Coordinates of C-alpha atoms and ligand atoms in Angstrom, one line a residue:
X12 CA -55.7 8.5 -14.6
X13 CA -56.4 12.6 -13.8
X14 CA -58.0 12.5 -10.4
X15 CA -61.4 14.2 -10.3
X16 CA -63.7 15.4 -7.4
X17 CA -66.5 13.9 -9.1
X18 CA -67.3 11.1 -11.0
X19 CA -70.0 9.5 -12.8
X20 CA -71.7 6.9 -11.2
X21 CA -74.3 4.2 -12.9
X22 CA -76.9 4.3 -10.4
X23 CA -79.8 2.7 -12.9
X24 CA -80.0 0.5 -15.7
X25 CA -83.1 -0.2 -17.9
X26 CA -84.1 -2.4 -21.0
X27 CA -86.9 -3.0 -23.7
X28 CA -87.3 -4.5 -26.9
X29 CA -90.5 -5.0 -28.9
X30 CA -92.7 -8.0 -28.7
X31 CA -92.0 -9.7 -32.4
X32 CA -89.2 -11.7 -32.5
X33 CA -88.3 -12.5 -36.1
X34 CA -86.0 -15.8 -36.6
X35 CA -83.5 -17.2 -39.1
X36 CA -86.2 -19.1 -40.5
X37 CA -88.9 -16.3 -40.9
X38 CA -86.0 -14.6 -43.1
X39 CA -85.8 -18.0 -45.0
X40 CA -89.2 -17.5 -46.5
X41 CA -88.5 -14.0 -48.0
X42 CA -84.7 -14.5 -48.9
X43 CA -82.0 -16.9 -50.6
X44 CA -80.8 -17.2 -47.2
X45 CA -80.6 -20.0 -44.4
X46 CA -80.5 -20.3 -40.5
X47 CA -77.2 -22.4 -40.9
X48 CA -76.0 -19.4 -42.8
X49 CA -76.7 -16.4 -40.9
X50 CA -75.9 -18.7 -37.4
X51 CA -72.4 -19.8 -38.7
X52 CA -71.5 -15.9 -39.9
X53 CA -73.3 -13.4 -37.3
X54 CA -74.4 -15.8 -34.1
X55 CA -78.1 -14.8 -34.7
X56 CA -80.5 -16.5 -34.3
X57 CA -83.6 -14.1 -33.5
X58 CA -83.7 -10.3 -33.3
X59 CA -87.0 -8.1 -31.9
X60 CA -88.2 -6.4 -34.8
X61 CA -90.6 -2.9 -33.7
X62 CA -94.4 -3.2 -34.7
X63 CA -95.6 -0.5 -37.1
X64 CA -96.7 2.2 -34.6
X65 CA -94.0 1.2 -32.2
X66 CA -91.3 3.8 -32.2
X67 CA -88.1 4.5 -31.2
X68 CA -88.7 7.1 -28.8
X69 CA -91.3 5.2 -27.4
X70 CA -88.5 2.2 -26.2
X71 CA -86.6 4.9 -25.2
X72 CA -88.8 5.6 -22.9
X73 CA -89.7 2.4 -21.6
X74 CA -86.1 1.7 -20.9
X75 CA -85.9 5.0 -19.1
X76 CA -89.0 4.4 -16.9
X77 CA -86.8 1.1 -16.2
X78 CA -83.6 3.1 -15.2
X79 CA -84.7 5.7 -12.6
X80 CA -87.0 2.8 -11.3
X81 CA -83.6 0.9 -10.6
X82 CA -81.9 4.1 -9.9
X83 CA -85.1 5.0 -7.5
X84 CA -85.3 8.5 -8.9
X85 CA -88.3 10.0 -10.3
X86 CA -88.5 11.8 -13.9
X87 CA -89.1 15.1 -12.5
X88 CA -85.3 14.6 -10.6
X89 CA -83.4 14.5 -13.9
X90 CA -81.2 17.0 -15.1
X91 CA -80.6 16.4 -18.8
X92 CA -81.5 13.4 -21.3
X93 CA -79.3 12.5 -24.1
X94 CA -80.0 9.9 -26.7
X95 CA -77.6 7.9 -28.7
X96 CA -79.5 7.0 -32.0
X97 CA -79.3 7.0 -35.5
X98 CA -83.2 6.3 -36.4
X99 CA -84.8 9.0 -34.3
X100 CA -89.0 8.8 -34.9
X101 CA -88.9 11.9 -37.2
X102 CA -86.0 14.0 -39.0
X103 CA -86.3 16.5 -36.1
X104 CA -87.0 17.3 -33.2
X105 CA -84.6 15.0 -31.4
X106 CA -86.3 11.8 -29.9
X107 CA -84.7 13.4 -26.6
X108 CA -87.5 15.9 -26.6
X109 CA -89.7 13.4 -27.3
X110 CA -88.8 11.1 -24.5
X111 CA -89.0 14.0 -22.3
X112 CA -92.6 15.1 -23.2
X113 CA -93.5 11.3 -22.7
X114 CA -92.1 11.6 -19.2
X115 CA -94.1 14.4 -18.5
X116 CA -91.0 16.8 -17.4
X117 CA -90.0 19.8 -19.3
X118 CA -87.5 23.0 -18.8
X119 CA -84.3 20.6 -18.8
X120 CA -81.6 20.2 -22.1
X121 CA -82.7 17.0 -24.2
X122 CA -80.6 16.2 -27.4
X123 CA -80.0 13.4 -29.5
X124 CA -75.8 12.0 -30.5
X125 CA -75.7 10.4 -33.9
X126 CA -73.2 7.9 -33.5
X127 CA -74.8 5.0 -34.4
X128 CA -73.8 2.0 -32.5
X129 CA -71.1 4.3 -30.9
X130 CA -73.7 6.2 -30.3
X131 CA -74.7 5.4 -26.2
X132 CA -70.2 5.2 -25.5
X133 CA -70.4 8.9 -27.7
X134 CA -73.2 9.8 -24.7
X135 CA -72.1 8.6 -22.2
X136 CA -68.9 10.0 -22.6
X137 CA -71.0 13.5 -22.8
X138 CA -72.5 13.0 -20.1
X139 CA -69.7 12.2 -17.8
X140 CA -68.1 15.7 -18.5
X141 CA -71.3 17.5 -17.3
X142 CA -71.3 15.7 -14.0
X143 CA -67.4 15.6 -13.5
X144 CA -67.4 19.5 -14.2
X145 CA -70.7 19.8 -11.8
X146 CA -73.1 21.2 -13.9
X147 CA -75.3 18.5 -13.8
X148 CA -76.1 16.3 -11.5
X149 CA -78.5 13.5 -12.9
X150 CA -78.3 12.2 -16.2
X151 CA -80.4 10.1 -18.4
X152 CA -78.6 8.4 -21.3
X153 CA -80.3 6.2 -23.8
X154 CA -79.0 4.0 -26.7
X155 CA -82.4 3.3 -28.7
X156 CA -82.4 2.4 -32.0
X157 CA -85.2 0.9 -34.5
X158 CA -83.0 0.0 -37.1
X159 CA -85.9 -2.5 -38.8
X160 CA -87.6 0.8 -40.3
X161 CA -84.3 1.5 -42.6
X162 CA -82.9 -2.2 -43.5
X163 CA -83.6 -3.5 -46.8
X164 CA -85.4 -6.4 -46.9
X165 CA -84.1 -7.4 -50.3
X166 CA -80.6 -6.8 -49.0
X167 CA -79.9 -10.6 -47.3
X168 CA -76.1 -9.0 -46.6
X169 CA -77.3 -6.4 -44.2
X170 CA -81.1 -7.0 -42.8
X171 CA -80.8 -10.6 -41.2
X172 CA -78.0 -8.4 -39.0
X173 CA -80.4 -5.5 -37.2
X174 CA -82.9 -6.2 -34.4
X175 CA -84.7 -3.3 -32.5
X176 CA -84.4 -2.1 -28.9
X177 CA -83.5 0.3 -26.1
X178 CA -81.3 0.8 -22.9
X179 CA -80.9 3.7 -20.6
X180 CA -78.9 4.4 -17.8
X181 CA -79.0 6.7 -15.0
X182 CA -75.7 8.7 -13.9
X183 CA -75.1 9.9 -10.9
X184 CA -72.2 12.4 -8.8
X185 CA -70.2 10.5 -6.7
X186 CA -67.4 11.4 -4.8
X187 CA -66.2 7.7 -3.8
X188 CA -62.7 7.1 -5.1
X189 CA -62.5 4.4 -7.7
X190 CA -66.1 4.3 -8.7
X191 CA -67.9 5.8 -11.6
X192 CA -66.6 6.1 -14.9
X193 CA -62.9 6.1 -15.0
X194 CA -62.0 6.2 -18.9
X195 CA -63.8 7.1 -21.6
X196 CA -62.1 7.2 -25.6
X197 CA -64.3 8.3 -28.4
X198 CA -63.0 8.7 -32.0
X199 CA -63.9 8.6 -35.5
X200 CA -62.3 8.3 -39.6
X201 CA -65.0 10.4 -41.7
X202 CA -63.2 8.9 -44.6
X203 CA -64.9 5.8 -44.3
X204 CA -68.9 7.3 -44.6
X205 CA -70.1 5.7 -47.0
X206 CA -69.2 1.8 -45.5
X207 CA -72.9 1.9 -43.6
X208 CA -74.8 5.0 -44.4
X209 CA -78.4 5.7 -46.1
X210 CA -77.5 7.6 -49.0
X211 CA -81.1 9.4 -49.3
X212 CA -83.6 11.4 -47.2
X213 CA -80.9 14.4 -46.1
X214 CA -80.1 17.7 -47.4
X215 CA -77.6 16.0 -50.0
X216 CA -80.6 14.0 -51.9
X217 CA -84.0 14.9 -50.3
X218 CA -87.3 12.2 -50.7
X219 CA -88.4 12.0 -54.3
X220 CA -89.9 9.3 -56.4
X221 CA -86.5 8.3 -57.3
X222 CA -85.3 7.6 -54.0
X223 CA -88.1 5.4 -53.4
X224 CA -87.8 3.6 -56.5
X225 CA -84.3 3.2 -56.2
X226 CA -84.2 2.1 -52.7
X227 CA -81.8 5.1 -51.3
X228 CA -83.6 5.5 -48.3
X229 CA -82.8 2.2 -46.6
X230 CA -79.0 1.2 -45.2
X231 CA -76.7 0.4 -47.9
X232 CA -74.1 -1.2 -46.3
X233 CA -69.9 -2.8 -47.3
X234 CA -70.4 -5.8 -45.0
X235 CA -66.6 -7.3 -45.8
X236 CA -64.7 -3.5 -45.1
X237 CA -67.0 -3.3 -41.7
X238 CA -65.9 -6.6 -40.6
X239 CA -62.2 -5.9 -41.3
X240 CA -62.5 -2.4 -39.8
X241 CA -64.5 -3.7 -36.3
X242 CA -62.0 -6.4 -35.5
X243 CA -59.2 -3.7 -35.8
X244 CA -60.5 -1.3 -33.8
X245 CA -62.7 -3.9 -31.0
X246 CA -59.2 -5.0 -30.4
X247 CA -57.6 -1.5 -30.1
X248 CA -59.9 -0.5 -27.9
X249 CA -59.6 -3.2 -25.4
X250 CA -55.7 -2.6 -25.6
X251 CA -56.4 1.5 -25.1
X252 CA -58.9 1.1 -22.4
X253 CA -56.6 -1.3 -20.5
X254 CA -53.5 0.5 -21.1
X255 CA -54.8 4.0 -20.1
X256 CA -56.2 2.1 -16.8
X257 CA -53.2 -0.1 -15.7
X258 CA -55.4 -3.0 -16.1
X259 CA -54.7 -6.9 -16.8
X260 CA -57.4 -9.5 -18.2
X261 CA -57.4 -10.9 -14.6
X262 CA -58.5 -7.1 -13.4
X263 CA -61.4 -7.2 -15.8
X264 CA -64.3 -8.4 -14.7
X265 CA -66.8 -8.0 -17.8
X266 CA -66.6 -6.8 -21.0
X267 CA -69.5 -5.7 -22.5
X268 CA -68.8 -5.6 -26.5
X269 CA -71.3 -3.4 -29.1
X270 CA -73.3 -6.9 -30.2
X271 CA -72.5 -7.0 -33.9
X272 CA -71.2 -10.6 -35.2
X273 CA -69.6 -13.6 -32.7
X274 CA -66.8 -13.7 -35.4
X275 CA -65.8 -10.3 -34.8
X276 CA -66.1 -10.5 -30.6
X277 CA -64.5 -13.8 -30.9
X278 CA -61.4 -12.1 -32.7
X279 CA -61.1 -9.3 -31.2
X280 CA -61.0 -10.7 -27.4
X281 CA -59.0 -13.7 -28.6
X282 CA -56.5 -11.2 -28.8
X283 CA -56.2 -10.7 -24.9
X284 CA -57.2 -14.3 -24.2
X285 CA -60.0 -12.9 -22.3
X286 CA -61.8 -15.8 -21.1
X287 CA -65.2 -16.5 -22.7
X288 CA -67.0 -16.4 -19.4
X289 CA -66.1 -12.6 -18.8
X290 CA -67.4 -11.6 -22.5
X291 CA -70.8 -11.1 -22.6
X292 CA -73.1 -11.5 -25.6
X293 CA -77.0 -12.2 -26.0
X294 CA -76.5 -11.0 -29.5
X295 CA -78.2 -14.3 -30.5
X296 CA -81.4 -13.3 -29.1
X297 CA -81.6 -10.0 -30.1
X298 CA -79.0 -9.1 -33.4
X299 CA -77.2 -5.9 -33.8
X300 CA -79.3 -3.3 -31.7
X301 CA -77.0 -0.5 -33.2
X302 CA -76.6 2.0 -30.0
X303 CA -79.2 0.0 -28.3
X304 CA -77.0 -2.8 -28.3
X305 CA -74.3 -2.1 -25.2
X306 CA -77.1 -0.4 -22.7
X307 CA -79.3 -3.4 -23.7
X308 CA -76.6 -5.8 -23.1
X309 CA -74.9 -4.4 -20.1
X310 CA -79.0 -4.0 -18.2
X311 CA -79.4 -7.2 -19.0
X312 CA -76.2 -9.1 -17.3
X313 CA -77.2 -6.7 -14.6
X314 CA -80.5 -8.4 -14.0
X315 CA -78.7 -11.8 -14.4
X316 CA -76.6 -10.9 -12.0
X317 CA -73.4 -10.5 -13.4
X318 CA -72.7 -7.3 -12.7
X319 CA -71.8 -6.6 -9.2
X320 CA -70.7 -3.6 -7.0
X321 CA -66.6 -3.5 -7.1
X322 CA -66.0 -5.1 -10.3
X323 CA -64.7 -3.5 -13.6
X324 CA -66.4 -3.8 -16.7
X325 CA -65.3 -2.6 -20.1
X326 CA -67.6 -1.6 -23.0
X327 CA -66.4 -1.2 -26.2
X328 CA -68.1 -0.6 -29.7
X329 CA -67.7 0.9 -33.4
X330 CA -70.2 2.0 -35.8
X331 CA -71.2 3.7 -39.1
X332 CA -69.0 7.2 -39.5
X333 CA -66.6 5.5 -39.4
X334 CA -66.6 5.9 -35.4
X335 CA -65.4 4.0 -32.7
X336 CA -65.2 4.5 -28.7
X337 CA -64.9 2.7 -25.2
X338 CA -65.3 3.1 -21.7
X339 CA -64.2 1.6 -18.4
X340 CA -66.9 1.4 -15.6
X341 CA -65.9 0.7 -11.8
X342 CA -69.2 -0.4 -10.4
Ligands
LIG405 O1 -72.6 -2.1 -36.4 C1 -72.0 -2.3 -37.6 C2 -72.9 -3.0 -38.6 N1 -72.4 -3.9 -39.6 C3 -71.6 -4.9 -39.4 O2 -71.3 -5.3 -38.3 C4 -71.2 -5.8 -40.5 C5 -69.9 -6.5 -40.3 N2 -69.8 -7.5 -41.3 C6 -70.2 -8.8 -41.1 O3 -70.7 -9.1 -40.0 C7 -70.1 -9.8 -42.2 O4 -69.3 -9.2 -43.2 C8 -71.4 -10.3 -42.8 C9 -72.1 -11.1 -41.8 C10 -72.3 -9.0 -43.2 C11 -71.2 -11.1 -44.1 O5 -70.4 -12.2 -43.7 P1 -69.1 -12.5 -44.6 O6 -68.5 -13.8 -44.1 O7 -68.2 -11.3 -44.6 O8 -69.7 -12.8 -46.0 P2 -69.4 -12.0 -47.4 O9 -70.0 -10.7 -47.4 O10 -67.9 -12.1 -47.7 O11 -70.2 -12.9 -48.4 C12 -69.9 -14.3 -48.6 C13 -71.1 -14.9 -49.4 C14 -71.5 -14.1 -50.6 O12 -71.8 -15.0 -51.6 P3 -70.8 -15.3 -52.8 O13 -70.5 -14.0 -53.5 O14 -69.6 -15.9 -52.2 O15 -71.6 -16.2 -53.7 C15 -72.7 -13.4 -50.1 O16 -73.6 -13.0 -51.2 O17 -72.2 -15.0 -48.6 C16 -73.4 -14.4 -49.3 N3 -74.3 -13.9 -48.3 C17 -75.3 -14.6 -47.8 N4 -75.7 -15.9 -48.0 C18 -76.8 -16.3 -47.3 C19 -74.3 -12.6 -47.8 N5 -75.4 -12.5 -46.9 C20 -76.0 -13.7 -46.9 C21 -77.1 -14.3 -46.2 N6 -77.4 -15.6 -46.5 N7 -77.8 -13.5 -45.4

């Protein structure tokens, strides 16, 4: 890799999710579904599900608070917030600005990355230009997503999938050889839109009676074309972000996936024969977070202690766009 002066160094991780959990079997009282069903085909088995005042901006910021705790930084020392979500509390302004009001600072950039459960990798990978080129030096980037308030709960082929959450890190300038983000890849295929979207609520069909009625405001989604398209691309991205970085399975410490389906992680790491012990998934605890799901994820083995100064970790994920994106993290 391009040597750099600086690099981006993750100095703080943080976590929330909300309080409710909703189970397999909660969903077997409103659906034609089962808990042997959704278990067999996603690996779910709960998700936290956001109560009706709780907001996305308002995880956000708990996981933030969390971050420059563990980063032992106060508010008032950050530089810029960026937020990876896709179900931002109101159409504008971004839930950035909203995070940064609730952390009482003001007078530094806050902006929101639609990526969806790219989105945090889409971020991150923002963010990391601003403190390699030294225009910034502390960063605050949250994947937060509250995807309950969009699912359809007459849909049993997309809702049982989406839990709610939050997970921030804090970046940092370092000047240490081989730490900090090394590699980043971001990219997306526009041509495949309309595989997870919302087709109502935009400038191309605003709120009408209509919508409501015909249920265009929640997430219409091609469950069967996602699944192909995310085993493709989880595995291409483990290949690119090891390729690019000279790295073997045995050099990898962790790989953090975007939490979507155990098929899908299953396949795509089969691949590389990465043993199951350096894969880490809660996804049965907590569903598919959207971009909540990698910062959420990656805090958490953190805490459990999995993540330790020295090793490498890789995080890779794909969303609705069709986008895609991965990093690789020297810790
Ligand atoms: O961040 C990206 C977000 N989206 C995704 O990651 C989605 C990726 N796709 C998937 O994870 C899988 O495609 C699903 C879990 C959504 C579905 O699993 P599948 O093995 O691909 O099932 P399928 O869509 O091919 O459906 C098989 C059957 C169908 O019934 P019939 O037509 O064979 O009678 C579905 O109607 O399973 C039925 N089905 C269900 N049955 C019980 C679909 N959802 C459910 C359900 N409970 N919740």
């Amino acid at each position: 890799m391009a040597s750099v002066r600086r690099r981006a160094l993750m100095t703080g991780m943080g976590s929330t999710v909300p309080e409710k959990i909703v189970t397999n079997a909660d969903f077997e009282k409103i659906l034609d579904t089962s808990d042997e069903w959704i278990t067999k085909r996603t690996g779910i088995k709960e998700r936290r599900i956001a109560a009706e005042d709780e907001t996305t901006s308002q995880l956000a910021t708990e996981a933030a608070r969390e971050a420059l705790a563990d980063a032992r930084l106060e508010a008032s020392d950050l530089d810029m917030i960026i937020c990876g979500t896709v179900s931002g509390d109101l159409p504008f302004p971004a839930t950035a600005c909203l995070v940064q009001a609730a952390l009482g600072i003001t007078d530094i950039p806050a902006f929101d990355i639609s990526g969806a459960c790219s989105g945090y990798l889409y971020s991150l990978t923002v963010a990391r230009q601003f403190i390699e080129n030294g225009a910034y030096d502390n960063i605050l980037v949250i994947g937060t997503d509250c995807l309950s308030k969009m699912a359809d709960y007459e849909d049993r082929g997309s809702c049982v999938l989406f839990g709610d959450g939050a997970g921030a890190t804090v970046l940092q300038p370092t000047e240490e050889n081989d730490k900090g983000i090394v590699f980043t890849t971001l990219a997306c295929n526009g041509s495949g839109w309309d595989f997870i979207h919302i087709p109502a609520g935009g400038a191309a069909k605003p709120f009408s009676q209509d919508v409501l009625d015909n249920r265009e405001h929640l997430i219409k989604m091609r469950g069967r074309d996602v699944y192909k398209f995310a085993v493709e691309k989880m595995q291409w991205l483990l290949g690119e972000c090891m390729d690019k970085c000279n790295l073997s399975v045995d050099d990898v410490d962790l790989v953090v996936p975007h939490q979507v389906n155990t098929r899908i992680i299953a396949s795509a790491t089969e691949k590389f024969d990465f043993p199951i012990e350096k894969v880490y998934v809660n996804i049965e605890k907590y569903g598919n977070t959207s971009a909540a799901s990698i910062p959420l994820a990656f805090a958490e083995a953190k805490r459990a202690g999995r993540v330790k100064p020295g090793m490498t970790v890789l995080l890779v994920a794909f969303g609705a766009g069709l986008t895609w994106a991965g990093a690789v993290i020297k810790m």
